[in-house]
Each structure stands twice: as C-alpha cells, then as structure tokens.
Tab-separated table of C-alpha atoms and ligand atoms in Angstrom:
chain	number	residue	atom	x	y	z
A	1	UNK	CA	7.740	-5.212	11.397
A	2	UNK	CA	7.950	-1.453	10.486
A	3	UNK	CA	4.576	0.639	11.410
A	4	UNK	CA	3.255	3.768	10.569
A	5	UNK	CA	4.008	6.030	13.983
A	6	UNK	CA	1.939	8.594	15.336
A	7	UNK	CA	1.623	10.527	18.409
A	8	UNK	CA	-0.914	10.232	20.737
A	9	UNK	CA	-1.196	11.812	24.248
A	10	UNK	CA	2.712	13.051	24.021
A	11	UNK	CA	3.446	9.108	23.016
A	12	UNK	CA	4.883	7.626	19.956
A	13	UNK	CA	2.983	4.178	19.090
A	14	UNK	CA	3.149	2.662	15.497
A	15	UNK	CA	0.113	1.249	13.852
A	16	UNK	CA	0.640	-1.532	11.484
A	17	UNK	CA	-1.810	-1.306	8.802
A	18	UNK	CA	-4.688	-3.399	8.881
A	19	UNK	CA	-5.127	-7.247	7.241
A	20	UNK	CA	-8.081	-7.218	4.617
A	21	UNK	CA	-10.107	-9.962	4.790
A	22	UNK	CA	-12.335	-10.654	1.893
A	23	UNK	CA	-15.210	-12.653	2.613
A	24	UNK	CA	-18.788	-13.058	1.806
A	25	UNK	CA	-19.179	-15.923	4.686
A	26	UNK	CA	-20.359	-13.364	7.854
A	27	UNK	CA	-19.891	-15.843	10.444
A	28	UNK	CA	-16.510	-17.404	8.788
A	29	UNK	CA	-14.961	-13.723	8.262
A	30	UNK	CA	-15.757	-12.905	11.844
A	31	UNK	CA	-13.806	-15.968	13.339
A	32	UNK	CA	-10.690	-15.279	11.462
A	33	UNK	CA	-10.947	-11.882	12.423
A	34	UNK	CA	-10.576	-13.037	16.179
A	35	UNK	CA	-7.956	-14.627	15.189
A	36	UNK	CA	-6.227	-12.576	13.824
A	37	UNK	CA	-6.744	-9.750	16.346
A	38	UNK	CA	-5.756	-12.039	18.960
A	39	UNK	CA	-2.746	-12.568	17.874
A	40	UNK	CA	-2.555	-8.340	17.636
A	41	UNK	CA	-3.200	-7.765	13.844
A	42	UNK	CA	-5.895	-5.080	13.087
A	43	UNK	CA	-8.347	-6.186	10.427
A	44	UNK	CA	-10.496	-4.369	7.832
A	45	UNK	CA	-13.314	-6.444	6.229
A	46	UNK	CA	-14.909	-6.526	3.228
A	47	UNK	CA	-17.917	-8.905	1.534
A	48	UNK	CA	-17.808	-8.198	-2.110
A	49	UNK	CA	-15.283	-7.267	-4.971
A	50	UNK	CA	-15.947	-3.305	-4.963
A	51	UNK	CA	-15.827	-2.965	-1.373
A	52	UNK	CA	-12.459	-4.825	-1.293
A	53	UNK	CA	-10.726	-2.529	-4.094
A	54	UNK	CA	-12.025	0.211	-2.060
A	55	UNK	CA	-11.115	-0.691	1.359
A	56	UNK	CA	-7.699	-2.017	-0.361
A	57	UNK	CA	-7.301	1.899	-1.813
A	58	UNK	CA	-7.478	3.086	1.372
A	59	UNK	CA	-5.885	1.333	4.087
A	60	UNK	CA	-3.029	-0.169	1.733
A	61	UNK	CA	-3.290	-3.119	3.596
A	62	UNK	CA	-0.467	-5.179	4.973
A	63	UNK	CA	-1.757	-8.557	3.962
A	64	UNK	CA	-4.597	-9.714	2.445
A	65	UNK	CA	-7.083	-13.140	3.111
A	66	UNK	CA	-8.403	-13.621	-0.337
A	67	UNK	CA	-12.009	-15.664	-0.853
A	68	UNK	CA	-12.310	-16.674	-4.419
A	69	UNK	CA	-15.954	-16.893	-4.349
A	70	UNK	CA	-17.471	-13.284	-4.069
A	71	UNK	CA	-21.185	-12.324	-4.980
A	72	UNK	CA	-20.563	-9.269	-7.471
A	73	UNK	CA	-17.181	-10.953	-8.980
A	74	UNK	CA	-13.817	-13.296	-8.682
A	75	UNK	CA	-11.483	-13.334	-6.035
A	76	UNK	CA	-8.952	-14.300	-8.735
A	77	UNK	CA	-9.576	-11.167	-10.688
A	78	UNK	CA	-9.230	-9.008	-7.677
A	79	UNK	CA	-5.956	-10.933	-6.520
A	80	UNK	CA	-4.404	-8.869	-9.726
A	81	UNK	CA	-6.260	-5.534	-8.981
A	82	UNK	CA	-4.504	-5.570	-5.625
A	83	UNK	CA	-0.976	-6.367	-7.450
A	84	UNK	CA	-1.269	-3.346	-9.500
A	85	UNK	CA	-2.525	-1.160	-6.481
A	86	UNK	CA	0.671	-2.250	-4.133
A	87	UNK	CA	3.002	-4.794	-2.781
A	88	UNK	CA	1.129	-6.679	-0.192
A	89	UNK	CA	1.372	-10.142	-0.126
A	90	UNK	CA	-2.184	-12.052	-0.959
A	91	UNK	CA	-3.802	-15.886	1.182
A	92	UNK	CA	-6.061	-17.202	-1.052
A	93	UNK	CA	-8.851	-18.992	0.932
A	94	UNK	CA	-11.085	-21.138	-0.846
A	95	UNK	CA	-13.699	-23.752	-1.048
A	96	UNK	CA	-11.926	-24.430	-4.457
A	97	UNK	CA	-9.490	-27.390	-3.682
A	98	UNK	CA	-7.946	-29.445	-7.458
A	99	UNK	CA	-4.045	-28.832	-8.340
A	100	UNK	CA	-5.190	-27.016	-11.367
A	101	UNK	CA	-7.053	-24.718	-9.440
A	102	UNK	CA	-4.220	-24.369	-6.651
A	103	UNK	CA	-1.537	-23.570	-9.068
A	104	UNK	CA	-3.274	-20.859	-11.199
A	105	UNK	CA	-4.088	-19.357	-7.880
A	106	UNK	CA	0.179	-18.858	-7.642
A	107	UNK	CA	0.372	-17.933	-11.048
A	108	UNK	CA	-2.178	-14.950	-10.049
A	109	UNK	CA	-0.216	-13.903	-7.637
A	110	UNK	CA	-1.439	-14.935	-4.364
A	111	UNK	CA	1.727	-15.794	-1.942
A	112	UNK	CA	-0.069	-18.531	-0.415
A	113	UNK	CA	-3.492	-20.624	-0.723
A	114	UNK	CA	-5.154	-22.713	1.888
A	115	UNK	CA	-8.174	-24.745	1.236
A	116	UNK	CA	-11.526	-24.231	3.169
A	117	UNK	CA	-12.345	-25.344	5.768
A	118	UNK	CA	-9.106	-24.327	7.017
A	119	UNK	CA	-7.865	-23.654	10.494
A	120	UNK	CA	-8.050	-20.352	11.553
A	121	UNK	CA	-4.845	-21.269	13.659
A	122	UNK	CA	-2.816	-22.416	10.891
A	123	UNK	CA	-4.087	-19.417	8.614
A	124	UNK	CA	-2.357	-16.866	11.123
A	125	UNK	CA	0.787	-19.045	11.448
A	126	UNK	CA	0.894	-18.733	7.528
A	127	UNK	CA	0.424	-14.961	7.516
A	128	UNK	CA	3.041	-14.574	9.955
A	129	UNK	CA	5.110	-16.643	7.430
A	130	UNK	CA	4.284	-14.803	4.299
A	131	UNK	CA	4.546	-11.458	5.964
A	132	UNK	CA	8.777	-12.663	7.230
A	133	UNK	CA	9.170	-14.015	3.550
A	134	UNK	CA	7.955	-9.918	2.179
A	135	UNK	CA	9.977	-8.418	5.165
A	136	UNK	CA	13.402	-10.076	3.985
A	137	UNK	CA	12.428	-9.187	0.081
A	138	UNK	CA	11.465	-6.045	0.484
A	139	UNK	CA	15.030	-5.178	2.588
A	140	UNK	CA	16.355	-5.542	-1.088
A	141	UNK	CA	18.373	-2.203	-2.223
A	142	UNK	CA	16.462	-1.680	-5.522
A	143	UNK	CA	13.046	-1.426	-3.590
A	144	UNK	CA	14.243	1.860	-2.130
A	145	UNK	CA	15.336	4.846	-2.995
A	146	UNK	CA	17.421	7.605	-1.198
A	147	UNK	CA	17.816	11.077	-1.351
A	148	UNK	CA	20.137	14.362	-0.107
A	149	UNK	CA	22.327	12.127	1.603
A	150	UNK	CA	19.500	9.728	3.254
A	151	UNK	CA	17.312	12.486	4.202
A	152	UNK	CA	14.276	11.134	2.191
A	153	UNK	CA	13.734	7.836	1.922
A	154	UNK	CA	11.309	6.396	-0.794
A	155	UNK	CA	10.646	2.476	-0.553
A	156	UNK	CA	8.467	1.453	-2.996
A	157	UNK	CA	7.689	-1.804	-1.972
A	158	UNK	CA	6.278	-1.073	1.390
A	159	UNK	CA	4.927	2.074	0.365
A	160	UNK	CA	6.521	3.875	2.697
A	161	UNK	CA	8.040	7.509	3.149
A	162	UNK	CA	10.440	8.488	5.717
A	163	UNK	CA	12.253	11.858	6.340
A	164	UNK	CA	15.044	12.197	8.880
A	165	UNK	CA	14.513	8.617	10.175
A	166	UNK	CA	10.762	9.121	10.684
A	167	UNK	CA	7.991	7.179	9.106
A	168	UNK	CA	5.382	9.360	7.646
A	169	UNK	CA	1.840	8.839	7.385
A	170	UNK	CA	1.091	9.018	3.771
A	171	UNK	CA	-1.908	8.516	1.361
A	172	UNK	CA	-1.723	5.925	-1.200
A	173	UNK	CA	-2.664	8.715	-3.957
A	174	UNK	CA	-0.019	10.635	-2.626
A	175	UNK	CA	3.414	8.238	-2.688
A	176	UNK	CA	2.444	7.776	-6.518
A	177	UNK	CA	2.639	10.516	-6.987
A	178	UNK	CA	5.749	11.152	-4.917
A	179	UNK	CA	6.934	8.290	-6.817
A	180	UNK	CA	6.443	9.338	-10.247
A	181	UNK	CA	8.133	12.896	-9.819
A	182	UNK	CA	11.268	11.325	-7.839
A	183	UNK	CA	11.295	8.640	-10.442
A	184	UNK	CA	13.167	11.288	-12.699
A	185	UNK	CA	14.608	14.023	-10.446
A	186	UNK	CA	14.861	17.202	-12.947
A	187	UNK	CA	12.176	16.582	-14.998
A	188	UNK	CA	8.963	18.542	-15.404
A	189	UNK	CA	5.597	16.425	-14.859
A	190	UNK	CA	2.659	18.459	-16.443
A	191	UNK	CA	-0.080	18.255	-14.154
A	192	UNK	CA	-2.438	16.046	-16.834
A	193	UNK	CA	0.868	13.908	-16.962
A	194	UNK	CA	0.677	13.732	-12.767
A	195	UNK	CA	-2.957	12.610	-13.332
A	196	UNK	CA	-2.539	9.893	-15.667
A	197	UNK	CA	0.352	8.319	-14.371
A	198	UNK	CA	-0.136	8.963	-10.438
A	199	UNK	CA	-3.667	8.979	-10.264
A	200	UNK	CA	-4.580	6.883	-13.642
A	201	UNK	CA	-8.350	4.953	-14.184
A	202	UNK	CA	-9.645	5.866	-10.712
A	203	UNK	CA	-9.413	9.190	-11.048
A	204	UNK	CA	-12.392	11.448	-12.694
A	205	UNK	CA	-12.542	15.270	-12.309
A	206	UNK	CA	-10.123	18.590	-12.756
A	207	UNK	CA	-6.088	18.256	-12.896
A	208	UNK	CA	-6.356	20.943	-9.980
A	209	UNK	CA	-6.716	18.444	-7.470
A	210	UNK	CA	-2.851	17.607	-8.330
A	211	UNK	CA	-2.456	20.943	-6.269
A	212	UNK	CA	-3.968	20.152	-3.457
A	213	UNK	CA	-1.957	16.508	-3.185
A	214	UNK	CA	1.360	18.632	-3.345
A	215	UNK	CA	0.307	20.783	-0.826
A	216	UNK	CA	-0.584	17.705	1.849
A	217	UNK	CA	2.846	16.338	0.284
A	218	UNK	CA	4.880	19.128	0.898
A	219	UNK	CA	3.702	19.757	4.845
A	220	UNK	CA	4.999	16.364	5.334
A	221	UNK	CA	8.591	16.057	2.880
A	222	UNK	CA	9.613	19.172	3.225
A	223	UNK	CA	11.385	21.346	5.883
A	224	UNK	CA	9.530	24.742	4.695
A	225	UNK	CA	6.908	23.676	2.561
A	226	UNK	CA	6.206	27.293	1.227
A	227	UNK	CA	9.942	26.989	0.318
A	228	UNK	CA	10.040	23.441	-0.960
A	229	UNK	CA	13.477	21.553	-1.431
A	230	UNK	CA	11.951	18.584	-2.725
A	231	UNK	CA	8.630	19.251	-4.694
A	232	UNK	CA	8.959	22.829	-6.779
A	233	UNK	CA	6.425	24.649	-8.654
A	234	UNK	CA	7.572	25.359	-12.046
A	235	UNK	CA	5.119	28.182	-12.714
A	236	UNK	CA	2.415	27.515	-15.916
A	237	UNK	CA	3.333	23.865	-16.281
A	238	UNK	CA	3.281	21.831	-13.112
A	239	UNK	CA	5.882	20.354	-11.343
A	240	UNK	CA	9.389	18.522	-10.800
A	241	UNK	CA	11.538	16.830	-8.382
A	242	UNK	CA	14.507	18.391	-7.462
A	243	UNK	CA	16.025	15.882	-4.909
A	244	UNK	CA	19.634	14.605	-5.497
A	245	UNK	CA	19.505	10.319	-5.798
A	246	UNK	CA	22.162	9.300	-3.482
A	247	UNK	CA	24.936	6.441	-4.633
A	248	UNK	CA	24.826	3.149	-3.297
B	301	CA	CA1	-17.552	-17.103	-0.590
C-alpha cells in the first residue's frame, strides 16, 4: 500500500491516510477503532453527516466504515457525497439487515456491507479485502496520467501526485485543481473557470484564493516555482498547463 512520505528527524516514514469511521454509537465506534489501529490503520471519527463530509474533505480518507443511521441525515446519502469527493472505497455498517436494503446499499456505491452486530474482527479482514480489490483497480493505465517523460505523475484514482518518483503531500483542493488544468495541457483556465470546476459548491468567497492554491502547488510540482514548467501565469486571465502528456 502506497503512503504519503514525509520526513521526520532526517527519516523518511509514509503515513497512510486515515480510515473514517462514521458512527453515532460512542462505545461501538470506539471498539472498531481498536481494531482497526491494532491491526496499524490510523482512524479519523466522525458522529454525524456534516462532520463526516468534513473530516472526509480533509483527510481524503483511505477507506471508509459507513453507519446508515446518523442523527442529522442518511448514511446512504453521504455514501454518494463521498463518491463525488474521491475514490475511496465505502463498508456500509448497519443495523439495517433485508436483501432489498443490502442491494441498494451496492447500487449506492458502498464496496461492501456487513450487518450489525458485526465482528469487529471480520470487519478489518473485509477492509483489508476491499482495500487489495482498489489497489489492483486503481494500477489500471487510464487512472493515471504522465508527464515530461514520467517526471509528473497524476493518478487520479488515488489522488495522488508524485514528481521524480516522490509522493507529495497534497491538499484535496489542490489535485483538482491540478487535475483540471492538466486535464487539457495548452489551454487557458480563467480563474472563475478554476473555481467552479476545481473548487465547485463548497467554495464561497473571491477567485483570488485560486492564487494562493498555485502558489502552494507550484513549491511542490515545480523545480523553480518562480519559473514554473508546469503551472504558468498567463498574465490578465489566469492560468494553463503546459506539461507534455507522455505516450503509453
Ligand atoms: Ca447509528
């Protein structure tokens, strides 16, 4: 499993992002979070709907244990918020146990369900399971992109940047909008165009702050950023991608 890496005290150690777990039920959520950390997963919790798009936002988290019945809201209308915000496979965990029930769960989405009460044992062996079935999909060629002969990598599936062979940390806010410029290398994004498609409904306030993302994106893609390769200025307008897609 690929990691973000950092560097801390002179050594390199990867940090797998965390598994949210969604769940109103204190004392359940804390069991399956010992679970889970004992078998060397870090967790992020949340308790209602709003804290789990917002936790989700942030972290991008690598897997998520989904439970349907929320106080401010539906874990079934979440479990398609989180497949529009990324590509992280969803366990929906629920008291909620007829086929009917089981089967819309799939058609929502969720990569696995498991009806409560389940066995915190057999609910890490599953994410383990899910997480090797996203690893060999997300290998697939048309998930990735690559650029001036492999020295950016984009893979949109696991959300993921790399430059020269190195991971690198990156905000959710900022690979869309990496995304959406090297989408069409050439072509000039106006900033307003940056914030609808890269930031879109959860974003309120000034285009400016499509500056400031460029800026954190260039100290990280680019060699020089104050001479960018990759992400140029294009001077009254707003900006454009000018790396070369490599051929498969
Ligand atoms: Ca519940």
């Amino acid at each position: 499993m690929e990691g973000i890496r950092f560097t801390v005290l002179g050594k390199e150690v990867y940090v797998l992002p965390p598994v949210l777990i969604v769940e109103d039920d204190i004392k359940l959520a804390r069991i399956v979070k010992a679970y889970l950390e004992a078998a060397d997963f870090r967790t992020v919790h949340a308790t209602t709907v709003g804290e789990a798009l917002q936790k989700a936002e942030a972290e991008l988290p690598l897997a998520v244990i989904l439970d349907l019945g929320l106080p401010d809201g539906s874990g079934e209308e979440l479990c398609q918020s989180f497949k529009e915000l990324g590509d992280f496979p969803v366990i929906m965990l629920t008291a909620k146990s007829s086929e009917e029930e089981r089967i819309a769960g799939f058609a929502l989405g969720a990569d696995d369900y498991m009806v409560k009460p389940a066995s915190p044992r057999e609910l890490v062996c599953r994410l383990k399971a899910v997480l090797k079935r996203y690893d060999r999909s997300s290998s697939s060629p048309e998930s990735g992109a690559s650029f001036n002969n492999g020295t950016l990598i984009l893979n949109s599936r696991r959300h993921q940047v790399s430059r020269d062979g190195h991971l690198l940390s990156i905000t959710p806010t900022e690979f869309k909008l990496l995304l959406t410029l090297a989408s069409s290398p050439g072509r000039t994004f106006t900033r307003d165009e940056l914030v609808t498609r890269a930031l879109g409904y959860q974003f309120e306030g000034y285009d400016r702050s499509i500056d400031a993302h460029i800026k954190n994106l260039r100290q990280k893609i680019e060699k020089d950023p104050r001479t960018p390769e990759y992400l140029k200025t294009v001077y009254g307008v707003g900006y454009l991608f000018a790396g070369e897609r490599d051929a498969l």
